[in-house]
Short mmCIF file of C-alpha atoms in Angstrom, two decimals:
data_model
loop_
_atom_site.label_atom_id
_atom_site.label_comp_id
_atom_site.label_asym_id
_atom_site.label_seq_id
_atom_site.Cartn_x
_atom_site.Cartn_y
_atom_site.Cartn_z
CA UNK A 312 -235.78 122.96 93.55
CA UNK A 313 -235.81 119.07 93.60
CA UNK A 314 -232.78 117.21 94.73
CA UNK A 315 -230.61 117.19 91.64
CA UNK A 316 -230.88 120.57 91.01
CA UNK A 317 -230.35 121.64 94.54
CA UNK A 318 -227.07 119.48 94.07
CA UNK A 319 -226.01 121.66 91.05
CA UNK A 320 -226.72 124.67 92.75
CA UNK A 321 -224.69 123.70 95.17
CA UNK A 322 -221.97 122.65 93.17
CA UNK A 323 -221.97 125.72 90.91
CA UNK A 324 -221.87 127.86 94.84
CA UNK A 325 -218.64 125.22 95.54
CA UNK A 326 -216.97 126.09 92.44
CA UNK A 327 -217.18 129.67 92.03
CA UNK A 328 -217.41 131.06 95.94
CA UNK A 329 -220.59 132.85 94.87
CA UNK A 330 -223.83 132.81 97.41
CA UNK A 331 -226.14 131.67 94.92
CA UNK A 332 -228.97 131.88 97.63
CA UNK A 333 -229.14 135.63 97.26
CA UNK A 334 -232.15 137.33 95.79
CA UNK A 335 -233.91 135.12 93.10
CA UNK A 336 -230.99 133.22 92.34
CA UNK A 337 -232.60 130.02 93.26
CA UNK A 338 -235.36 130.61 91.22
CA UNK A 339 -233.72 131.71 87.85
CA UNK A 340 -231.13 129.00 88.16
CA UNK A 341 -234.22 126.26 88.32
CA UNK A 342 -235.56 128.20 85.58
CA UNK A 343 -232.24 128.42 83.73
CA UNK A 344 -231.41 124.15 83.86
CA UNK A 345 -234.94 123.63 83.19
CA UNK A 346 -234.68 125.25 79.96
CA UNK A 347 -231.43 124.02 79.15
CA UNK A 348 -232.35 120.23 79.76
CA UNK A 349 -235.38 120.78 77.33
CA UNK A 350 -232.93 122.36 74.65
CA UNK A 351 -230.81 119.51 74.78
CA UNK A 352 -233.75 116.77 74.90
CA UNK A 353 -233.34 115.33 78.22
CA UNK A 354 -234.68 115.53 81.47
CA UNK A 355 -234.04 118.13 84.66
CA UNK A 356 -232.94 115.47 87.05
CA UNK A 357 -230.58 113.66 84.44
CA UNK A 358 -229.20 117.20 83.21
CA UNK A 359 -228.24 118.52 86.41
CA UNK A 360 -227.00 115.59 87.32
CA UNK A 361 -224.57 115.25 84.43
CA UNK A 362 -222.54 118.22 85.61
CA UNK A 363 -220.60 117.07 87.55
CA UNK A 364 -216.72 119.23 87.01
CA UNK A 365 -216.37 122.85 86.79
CA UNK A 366 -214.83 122.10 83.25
CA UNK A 367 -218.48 120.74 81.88
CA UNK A 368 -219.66 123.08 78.91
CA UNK A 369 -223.07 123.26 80.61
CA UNK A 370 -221.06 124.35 83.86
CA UNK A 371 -219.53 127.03 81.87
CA UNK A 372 -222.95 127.93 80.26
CA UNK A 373 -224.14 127.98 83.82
CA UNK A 374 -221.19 130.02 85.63
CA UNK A 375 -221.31 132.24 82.56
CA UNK A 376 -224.84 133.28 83.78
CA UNK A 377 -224.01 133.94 87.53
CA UNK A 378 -221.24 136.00 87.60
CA UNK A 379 -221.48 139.58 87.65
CA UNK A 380 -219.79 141.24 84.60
CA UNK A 381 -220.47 144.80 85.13
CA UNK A 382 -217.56 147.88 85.16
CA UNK A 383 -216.06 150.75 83.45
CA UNK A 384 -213.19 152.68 82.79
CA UNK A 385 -211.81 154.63 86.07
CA UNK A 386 -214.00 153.16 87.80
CA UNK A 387 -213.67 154.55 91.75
CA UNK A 388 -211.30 157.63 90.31
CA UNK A 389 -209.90 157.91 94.06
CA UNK A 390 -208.70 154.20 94.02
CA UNK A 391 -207.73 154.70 90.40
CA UNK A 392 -204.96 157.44 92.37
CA UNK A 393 -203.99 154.87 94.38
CA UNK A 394 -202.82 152.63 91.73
CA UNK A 395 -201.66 155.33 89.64
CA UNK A 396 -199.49 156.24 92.78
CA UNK A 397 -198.43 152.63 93.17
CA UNK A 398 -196.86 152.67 89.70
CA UNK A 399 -195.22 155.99 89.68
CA UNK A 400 -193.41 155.16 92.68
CA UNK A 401 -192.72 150.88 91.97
CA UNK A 402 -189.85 149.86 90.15
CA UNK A 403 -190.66 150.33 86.50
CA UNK A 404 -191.53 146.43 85.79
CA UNK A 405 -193.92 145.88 88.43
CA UNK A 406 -196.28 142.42 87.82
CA UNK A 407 -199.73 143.43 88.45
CA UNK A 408 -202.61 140.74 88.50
CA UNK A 409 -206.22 142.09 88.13
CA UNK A 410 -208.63 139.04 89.71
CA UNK A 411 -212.14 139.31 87.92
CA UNK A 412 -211.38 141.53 85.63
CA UNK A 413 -214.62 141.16 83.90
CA UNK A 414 -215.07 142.64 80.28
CA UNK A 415 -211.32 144.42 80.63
CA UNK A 416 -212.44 148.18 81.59
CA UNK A 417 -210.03 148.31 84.44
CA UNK A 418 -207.27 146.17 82.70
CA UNK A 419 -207.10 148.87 79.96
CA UNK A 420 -207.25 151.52 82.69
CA UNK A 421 -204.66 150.60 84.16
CA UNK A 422 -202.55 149.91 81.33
CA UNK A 423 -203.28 153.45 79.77
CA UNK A 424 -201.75 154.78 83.20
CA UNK A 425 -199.05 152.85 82.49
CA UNK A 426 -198.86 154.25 79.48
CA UNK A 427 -198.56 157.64 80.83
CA UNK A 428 -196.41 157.21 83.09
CA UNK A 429 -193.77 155.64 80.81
CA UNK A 430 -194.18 152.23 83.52
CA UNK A 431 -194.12 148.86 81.69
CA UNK A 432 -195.49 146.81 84.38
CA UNK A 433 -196.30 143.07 83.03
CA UNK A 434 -200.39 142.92 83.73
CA UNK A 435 -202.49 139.74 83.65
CA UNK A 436 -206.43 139.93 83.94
CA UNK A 437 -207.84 137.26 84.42
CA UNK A 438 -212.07 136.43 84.52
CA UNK A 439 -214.27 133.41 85.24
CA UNK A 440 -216.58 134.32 82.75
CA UNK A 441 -216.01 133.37 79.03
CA UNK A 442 -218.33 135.94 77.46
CA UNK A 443 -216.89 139.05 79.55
CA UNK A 444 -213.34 137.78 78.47
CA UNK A 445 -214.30 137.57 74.73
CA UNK A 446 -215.40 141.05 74.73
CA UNK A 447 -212.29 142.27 76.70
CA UNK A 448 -210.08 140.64 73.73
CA UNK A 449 -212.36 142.62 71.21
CA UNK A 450 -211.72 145.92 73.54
CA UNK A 451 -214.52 147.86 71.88
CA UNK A 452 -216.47 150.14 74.14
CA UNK A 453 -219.50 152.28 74.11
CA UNK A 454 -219.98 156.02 75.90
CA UNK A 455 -221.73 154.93 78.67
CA UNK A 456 -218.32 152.71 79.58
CA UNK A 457 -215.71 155.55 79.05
CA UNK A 458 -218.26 158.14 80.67
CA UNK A 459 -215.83 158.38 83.23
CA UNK A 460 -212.67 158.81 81.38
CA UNK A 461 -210.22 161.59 82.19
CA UNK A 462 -210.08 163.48 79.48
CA UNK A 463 -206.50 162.57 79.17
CA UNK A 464 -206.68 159.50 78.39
CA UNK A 465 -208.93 159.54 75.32
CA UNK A 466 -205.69 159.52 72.75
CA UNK A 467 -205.66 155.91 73.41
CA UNK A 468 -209.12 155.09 71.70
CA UNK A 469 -209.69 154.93 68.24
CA UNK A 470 -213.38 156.15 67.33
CA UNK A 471 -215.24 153.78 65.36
CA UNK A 472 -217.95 154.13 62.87
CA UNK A 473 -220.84 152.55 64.52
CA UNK A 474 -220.23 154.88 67.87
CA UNK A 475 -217.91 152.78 69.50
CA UNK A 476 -214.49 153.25 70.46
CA UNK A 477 -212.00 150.67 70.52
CA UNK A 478 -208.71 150.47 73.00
CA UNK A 479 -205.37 151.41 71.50
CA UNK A 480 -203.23 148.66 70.08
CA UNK A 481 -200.31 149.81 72.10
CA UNK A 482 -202.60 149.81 75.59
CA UNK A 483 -204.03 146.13 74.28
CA UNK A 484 -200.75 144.89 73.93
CA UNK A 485 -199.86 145.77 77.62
CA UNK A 486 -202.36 142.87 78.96
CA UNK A 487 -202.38 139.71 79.26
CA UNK A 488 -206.38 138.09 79.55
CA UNK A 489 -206.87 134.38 80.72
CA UNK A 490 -209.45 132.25 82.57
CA UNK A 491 -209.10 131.77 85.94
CA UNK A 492 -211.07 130.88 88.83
CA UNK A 493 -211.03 132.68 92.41
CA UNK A 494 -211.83 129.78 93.51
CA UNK A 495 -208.50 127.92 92.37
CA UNK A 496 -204.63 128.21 93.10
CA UNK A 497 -203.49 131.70 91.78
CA UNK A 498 -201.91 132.25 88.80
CA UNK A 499 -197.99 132.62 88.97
CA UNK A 500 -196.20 135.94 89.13
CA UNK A 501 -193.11 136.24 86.70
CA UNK A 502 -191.31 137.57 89.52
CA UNK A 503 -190.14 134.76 92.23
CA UNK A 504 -190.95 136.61 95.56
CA UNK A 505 -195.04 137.41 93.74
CA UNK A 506 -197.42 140.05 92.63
CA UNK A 507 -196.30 143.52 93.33
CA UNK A 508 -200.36 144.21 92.74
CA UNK A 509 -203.12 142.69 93.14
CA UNK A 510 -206.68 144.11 91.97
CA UNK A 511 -209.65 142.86 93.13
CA UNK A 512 -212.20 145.17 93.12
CA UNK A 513 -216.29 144.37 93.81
CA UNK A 514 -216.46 140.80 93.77
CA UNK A 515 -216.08 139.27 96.88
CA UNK A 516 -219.27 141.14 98.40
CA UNK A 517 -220.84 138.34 96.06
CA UNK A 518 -218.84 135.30 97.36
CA UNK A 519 -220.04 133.62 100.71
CA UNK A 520 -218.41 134.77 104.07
CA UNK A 521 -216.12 131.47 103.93
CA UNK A 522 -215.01 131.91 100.66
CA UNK A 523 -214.48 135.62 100.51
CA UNK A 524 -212.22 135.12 103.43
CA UNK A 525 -210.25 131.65 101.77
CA UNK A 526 -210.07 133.70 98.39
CA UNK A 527 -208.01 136.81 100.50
CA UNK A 528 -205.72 134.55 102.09
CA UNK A 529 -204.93 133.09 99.29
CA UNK A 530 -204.65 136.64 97.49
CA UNK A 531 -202.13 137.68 100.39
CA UNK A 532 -200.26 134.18 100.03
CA UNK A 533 -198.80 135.06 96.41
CA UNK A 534 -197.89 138.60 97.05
CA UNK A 535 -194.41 139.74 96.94
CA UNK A 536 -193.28 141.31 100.90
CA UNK A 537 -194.07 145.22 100.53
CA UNK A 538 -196.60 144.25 97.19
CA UNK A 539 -200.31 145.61 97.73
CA UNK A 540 -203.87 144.31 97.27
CA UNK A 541 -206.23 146.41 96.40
CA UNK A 542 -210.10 145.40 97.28
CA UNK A 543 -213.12 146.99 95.96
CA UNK A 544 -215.12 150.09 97.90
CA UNK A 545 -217.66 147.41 98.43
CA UNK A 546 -215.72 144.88 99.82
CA UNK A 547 -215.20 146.25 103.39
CA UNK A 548 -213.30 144.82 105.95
CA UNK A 549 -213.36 145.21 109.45
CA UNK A 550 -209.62 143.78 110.30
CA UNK A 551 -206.75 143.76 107.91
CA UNK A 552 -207.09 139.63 106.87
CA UNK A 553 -203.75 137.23 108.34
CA UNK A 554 -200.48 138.21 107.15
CA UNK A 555 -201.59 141.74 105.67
CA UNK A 556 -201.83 144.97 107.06
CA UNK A 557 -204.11 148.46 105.87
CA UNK A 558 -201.77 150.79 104.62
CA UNK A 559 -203.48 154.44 103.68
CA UNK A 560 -201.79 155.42 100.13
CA UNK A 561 -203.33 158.30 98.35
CA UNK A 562 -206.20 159.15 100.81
CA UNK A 563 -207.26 155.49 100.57
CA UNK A 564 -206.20 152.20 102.50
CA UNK A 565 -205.03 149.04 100.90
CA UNK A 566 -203.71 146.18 102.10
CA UNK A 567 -199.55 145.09 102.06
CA UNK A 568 -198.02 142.43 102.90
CA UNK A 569 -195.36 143.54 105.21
CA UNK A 570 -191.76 143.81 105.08
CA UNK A 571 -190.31 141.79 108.21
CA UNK A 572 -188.05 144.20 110.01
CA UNK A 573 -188.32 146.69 107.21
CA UNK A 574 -189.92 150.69 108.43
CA UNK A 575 -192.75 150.96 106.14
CA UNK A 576 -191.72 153.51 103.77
CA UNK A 577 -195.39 154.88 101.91
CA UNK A 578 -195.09 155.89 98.66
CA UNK A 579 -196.04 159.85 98.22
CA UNK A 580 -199.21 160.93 96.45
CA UNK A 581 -198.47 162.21 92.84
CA UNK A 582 -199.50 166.06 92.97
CA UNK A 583 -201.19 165.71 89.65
CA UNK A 584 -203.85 163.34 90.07
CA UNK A 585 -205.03 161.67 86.62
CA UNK A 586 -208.55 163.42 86.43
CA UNK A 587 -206.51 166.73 86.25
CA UNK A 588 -205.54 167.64 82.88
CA UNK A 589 -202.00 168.61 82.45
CA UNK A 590 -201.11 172.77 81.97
CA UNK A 591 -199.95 171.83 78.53
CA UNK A 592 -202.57 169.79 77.53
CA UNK A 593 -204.42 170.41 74.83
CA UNK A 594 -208.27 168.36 73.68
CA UNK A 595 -207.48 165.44 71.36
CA UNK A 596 -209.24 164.92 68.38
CA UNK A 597 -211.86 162.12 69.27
CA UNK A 598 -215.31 163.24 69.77
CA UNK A 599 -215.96 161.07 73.04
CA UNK A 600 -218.18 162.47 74.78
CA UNK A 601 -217.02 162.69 78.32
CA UNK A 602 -219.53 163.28 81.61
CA UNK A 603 -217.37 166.05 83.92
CA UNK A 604 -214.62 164.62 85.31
CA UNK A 605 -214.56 164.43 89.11
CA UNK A 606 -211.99 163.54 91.98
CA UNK A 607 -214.17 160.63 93.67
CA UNK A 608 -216.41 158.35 92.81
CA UNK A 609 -219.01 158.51 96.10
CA UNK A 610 -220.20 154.72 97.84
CA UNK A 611 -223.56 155.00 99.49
CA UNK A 612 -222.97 153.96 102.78
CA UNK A 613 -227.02 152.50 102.87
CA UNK A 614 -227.09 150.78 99.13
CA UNK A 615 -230.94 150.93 97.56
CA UNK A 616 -231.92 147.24 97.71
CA UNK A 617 -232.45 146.00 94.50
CA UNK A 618 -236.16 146.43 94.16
CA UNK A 619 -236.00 149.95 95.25
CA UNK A 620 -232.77 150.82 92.67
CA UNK A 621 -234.77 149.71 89.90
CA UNK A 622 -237.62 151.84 90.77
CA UNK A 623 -235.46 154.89 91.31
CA UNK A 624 -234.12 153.58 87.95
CA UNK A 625 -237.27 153.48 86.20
CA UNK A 626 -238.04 157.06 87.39
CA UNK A 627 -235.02 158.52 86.13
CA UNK A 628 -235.80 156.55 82.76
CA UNK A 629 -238.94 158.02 82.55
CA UNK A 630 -237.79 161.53 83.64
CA UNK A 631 -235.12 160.97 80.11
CA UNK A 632 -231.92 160.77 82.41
CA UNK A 633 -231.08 157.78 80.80
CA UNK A 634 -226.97 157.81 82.72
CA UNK A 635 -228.97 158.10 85.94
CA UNK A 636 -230.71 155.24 85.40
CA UNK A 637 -228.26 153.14 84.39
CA UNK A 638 -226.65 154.23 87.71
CA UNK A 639 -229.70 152.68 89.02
CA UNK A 640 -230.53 149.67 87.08
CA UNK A 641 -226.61 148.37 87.10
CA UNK A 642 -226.85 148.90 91.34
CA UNK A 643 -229.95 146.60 91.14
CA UNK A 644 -227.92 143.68 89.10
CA UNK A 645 -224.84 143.86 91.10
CA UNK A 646 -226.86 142.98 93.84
CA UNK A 647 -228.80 140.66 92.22
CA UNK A 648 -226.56 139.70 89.30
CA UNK A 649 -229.56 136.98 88.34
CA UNK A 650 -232.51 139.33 87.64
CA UNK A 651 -233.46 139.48 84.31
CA UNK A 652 -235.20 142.61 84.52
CA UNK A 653 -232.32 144.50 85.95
CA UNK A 654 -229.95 143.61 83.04
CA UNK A 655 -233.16 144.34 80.56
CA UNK A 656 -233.32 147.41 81.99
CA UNK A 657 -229.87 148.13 81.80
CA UNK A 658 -229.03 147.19 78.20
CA UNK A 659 -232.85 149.34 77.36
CA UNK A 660 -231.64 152.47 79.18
CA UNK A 661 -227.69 152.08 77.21
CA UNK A 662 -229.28 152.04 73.74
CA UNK A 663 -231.30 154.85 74.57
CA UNK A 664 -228.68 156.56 75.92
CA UNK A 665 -226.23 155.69 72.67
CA UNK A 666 -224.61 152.43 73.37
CA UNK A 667 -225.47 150.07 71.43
CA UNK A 668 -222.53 148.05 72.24
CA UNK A 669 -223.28 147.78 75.84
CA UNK A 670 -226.67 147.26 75.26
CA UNK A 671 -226.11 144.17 73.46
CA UNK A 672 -224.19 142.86 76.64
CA UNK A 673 -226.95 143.19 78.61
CA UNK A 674 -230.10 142.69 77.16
CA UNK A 675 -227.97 139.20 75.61
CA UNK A 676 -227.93 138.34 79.46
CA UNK A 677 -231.71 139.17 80.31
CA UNK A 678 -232.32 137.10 77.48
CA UNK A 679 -230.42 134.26 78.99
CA UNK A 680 -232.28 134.32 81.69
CA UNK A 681 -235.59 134.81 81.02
CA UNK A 682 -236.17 133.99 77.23
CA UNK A 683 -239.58 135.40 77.39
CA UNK A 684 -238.50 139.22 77.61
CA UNK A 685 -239.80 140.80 74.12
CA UNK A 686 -238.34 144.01 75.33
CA UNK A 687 -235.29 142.76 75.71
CA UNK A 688 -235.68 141.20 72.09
CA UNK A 689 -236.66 144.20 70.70
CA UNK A 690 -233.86 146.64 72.01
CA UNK A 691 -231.34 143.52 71.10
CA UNK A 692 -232.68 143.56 67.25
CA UNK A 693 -232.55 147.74 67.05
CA UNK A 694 -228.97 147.65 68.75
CA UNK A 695 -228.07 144.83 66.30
CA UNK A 696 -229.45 147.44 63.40
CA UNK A 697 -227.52 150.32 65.14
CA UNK A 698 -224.14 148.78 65.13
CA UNK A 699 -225.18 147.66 61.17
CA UNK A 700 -225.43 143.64 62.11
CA UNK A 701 -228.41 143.36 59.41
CA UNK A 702 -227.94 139.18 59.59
CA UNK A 703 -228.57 138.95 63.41
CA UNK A 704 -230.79 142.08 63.64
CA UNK A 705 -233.11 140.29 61.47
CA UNK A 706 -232.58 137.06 63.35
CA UNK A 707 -233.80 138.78 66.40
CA UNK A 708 -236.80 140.35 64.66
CA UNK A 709 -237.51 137.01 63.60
CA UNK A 710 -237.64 135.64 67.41
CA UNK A 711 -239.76 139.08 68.83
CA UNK A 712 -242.27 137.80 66.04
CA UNK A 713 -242.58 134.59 67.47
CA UNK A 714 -242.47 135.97 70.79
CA UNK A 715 -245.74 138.51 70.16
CA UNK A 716 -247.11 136.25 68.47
CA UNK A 717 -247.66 133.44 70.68
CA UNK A 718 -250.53 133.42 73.71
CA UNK A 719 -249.75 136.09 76.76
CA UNK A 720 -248.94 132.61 78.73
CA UNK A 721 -247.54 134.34 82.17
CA UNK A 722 -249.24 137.71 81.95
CA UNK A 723 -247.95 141.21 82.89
CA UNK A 724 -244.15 141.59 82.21
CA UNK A 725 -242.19 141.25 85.48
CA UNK A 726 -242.11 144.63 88.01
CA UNK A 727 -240.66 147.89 86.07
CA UNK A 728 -240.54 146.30 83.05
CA UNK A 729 -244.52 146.27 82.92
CA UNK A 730 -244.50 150.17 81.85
CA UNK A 731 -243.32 148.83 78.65
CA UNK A 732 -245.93 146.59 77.96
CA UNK A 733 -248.52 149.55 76.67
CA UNK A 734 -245.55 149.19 73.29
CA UNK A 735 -246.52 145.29 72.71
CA UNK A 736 -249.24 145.92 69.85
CA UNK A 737 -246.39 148.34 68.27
CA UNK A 738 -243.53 146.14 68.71
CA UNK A 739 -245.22 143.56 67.26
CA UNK A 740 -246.47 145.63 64.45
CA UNK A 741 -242.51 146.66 64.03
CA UNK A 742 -241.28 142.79 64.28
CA UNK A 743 -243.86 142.55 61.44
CA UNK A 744 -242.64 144.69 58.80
CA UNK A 745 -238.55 143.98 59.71
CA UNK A 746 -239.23 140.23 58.91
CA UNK A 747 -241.28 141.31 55.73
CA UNK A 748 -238.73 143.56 54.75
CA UNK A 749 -235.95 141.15 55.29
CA UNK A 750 -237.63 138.13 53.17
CA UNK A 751 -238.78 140.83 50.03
CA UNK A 752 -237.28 140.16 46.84
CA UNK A 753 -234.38 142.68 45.98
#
């Protein structure tokens, strides 16, 4: 990097916590502002040096790309108890905050336990990233993000035409999504004594040491005495942080904020847990398809590195076991949330596996990132065409026909994605008769 982009890098690690000098980060970031500054007409050194506030457009752009926007419904079932417990047990208003909430997953979650539990707890979830929080306000979902869905919960989905199913206006209702920045002073609790919960699951493994540890204290600052923070299965701690304590709810420790002088009083387990299906329960109409529910969601105590995930990914592709691979390929970009390949991959193997929706997400990012990826182009134009967007599926068959068309400049497609390039004379064959097809005469 030369000096003014080094400075932005820098900047961008200052404003968000993130250690941007994990993995390729350095690299796709140079590659990222270089691109940009030629977009806009200008030079590297005067475009990375114009960025100067978090609140820049181009910083926005920029943070957009960084951050990792990857989760699910019920995600970490176990912890999911733990929450569930929490609310059964709170008072029935409880103000729950869920820090980096990404594209709403666990926001809706949480309010659907709500939900069932007759609770009406006031929940904010708040996200750095613009594009995660856009699609959380349009709370449409594909399978492969309600695979893990107790069965339930699926009377608060509405099924949609083009495969997708979209959240319940009653759940939506229930939360509150806004901007916010880990980084900042944390948003206010309705309540004056603070957050009765606090959610923040899988995102400070991503934030330097410094910063991870700043970003707790100030988690543990705004909390009510006796309220909880919950961390993710990732983000392990050796010591409880200053002024908390681990507490072990549900078969799982959190973190409280103690009571001074008060006996610690733990609230009891629930003996249903949520992934059990009550006696009188009986299958509700949507045809979700729903991968066997299970008690726990196992954390590999010796995560693949990223390389080695997306190989294991690409073996699982290959083998057809499209939900095992995007196991794989989403472990490979939350380690390295700036490799193109891995959210190519990702958005390749959710289209395949019938989510268009999520596929979109993903391959929209890889494309970000490296605008070079045909692949990516063509899965983006066939998930456009799945989810009946003919305007912008044609759009993107426009751009793979450009793509094919011009000179191999850098060669083989990068790692896994190479076993895709024995489809280039087809794709482009396929980008040839869409755009033909799109400019014929009716």
């Amino acid at each position: 990097m030369n000096d003014a982009t080094a400075l932005l890098a820098q900047r961008l690690a200052q404003w968000t916590g993130l250690d941007l000098d994990r993995g390729t980060h350095g690299y796709v970031l140079r590659d990222t502002i270089a691109r940009r500054a030629t977009e806009i007409g200008t030079s590297v050194d005067r475009y990375a040096s114009s960025i100067c506030t978090p609140g820049d457009p181009e910083a926005t752009r920029l943070i957009d790309l960084v951050t990792v926007c990857h989760s699910w419904f019920f995600r970490d079932l176990e912890q999911m108890h733990v929450v569930e417990t929490l609310l059964a047990g709170g008072s029935s208003e409880l103000d729950v905050w869920l820090a980096a909430c990404a594209t709403g997953d666990e926001a809706y979650s949480i309010a659907m336990l709500a939900e069932s539990l007759a609770r009406r707890p006031r929940i904010l979830a708040t996200d750095i990233n613009t594009e995660a929080l856009a699609r959380a306000r349009v709370a449409r979902y594909g399978r492969w993000s309600l695979r893990e869905l107790p069965a339930r919960y699926r009377e608060y989905l509405v099924a949609r035409s083009d495969s997708n199913h979209e959240v319940d206006a009653g759940v939506r209702k229930r939360v509150e999504l806004a901007r916010h920045n880990l980084m900042d002073t944390p948003p206010p609790s309705h309540k004056a004594g603070g957050w009765d919960l606090i959610l923040c699951r899988n995102v400070l493994m991503y934030f330097r040491a410094a910063d991870a540890t700043a970003t707790i204290e100030r988690l543990a600052r705004v909390l009510r005495p006796g309220g909880h923070l919950i961390l993710g299965a990732n983000d392990i701690l050796a010591v409880p942080p200053r002024g908390l304590r681990f507490v072990r709810i549900a078969g799982r420790y959190v973190l409280q904020r103690p009571l001074d002088g008060v006996p610690e009083v733990i609230p009891r387990a629930i003996t249903q847990p949520m992934w059990a299906p009550p006696a009188s329960a009986t299958r509700a109409s949507s045809q979700l398809p729903i991968v066997a529910e299970r008690a726990s969601t196992p954390v590999p105590s010796s995560p693949l590195p990223s390389d080695d995930a997306l190989a294991a990914g690409t073996r699982q592709f290959e083998a057809g076991d499209f939900a095992a691979a995007i196991t794989h390929y989403s472990s490979a970009m939350e380690r390295d949330p700036l490799s193109p390949e891995a959210a190519a991959l990702t958005g390749i193997a959710c289209f395949l596996a019938g989510d268009a929706a999520s596929a979109l997400f993903n391959l929209r990012r890889a494309l970000a990132l490296d605008p070079e990826l045909w692949q990516a182009e063509l899965y983006l134009a066939m998930s456009h065409e799945r989810l009946g967007s003919a305007a912008a599926a044609s759009a993107a068959y426009h751009h793979l026909l450009a793509m094919l068309s011009r000179p191999q400049g850098r060669g083989e497609a990068p790692g896994v994605l190479s076993h895709l390039e024995v489809w280039r004379a087809d794709a482009l064959t396929l980008a040839r008769h869409k755009t033909r097809a799109a400019t014929r005469p009716r």
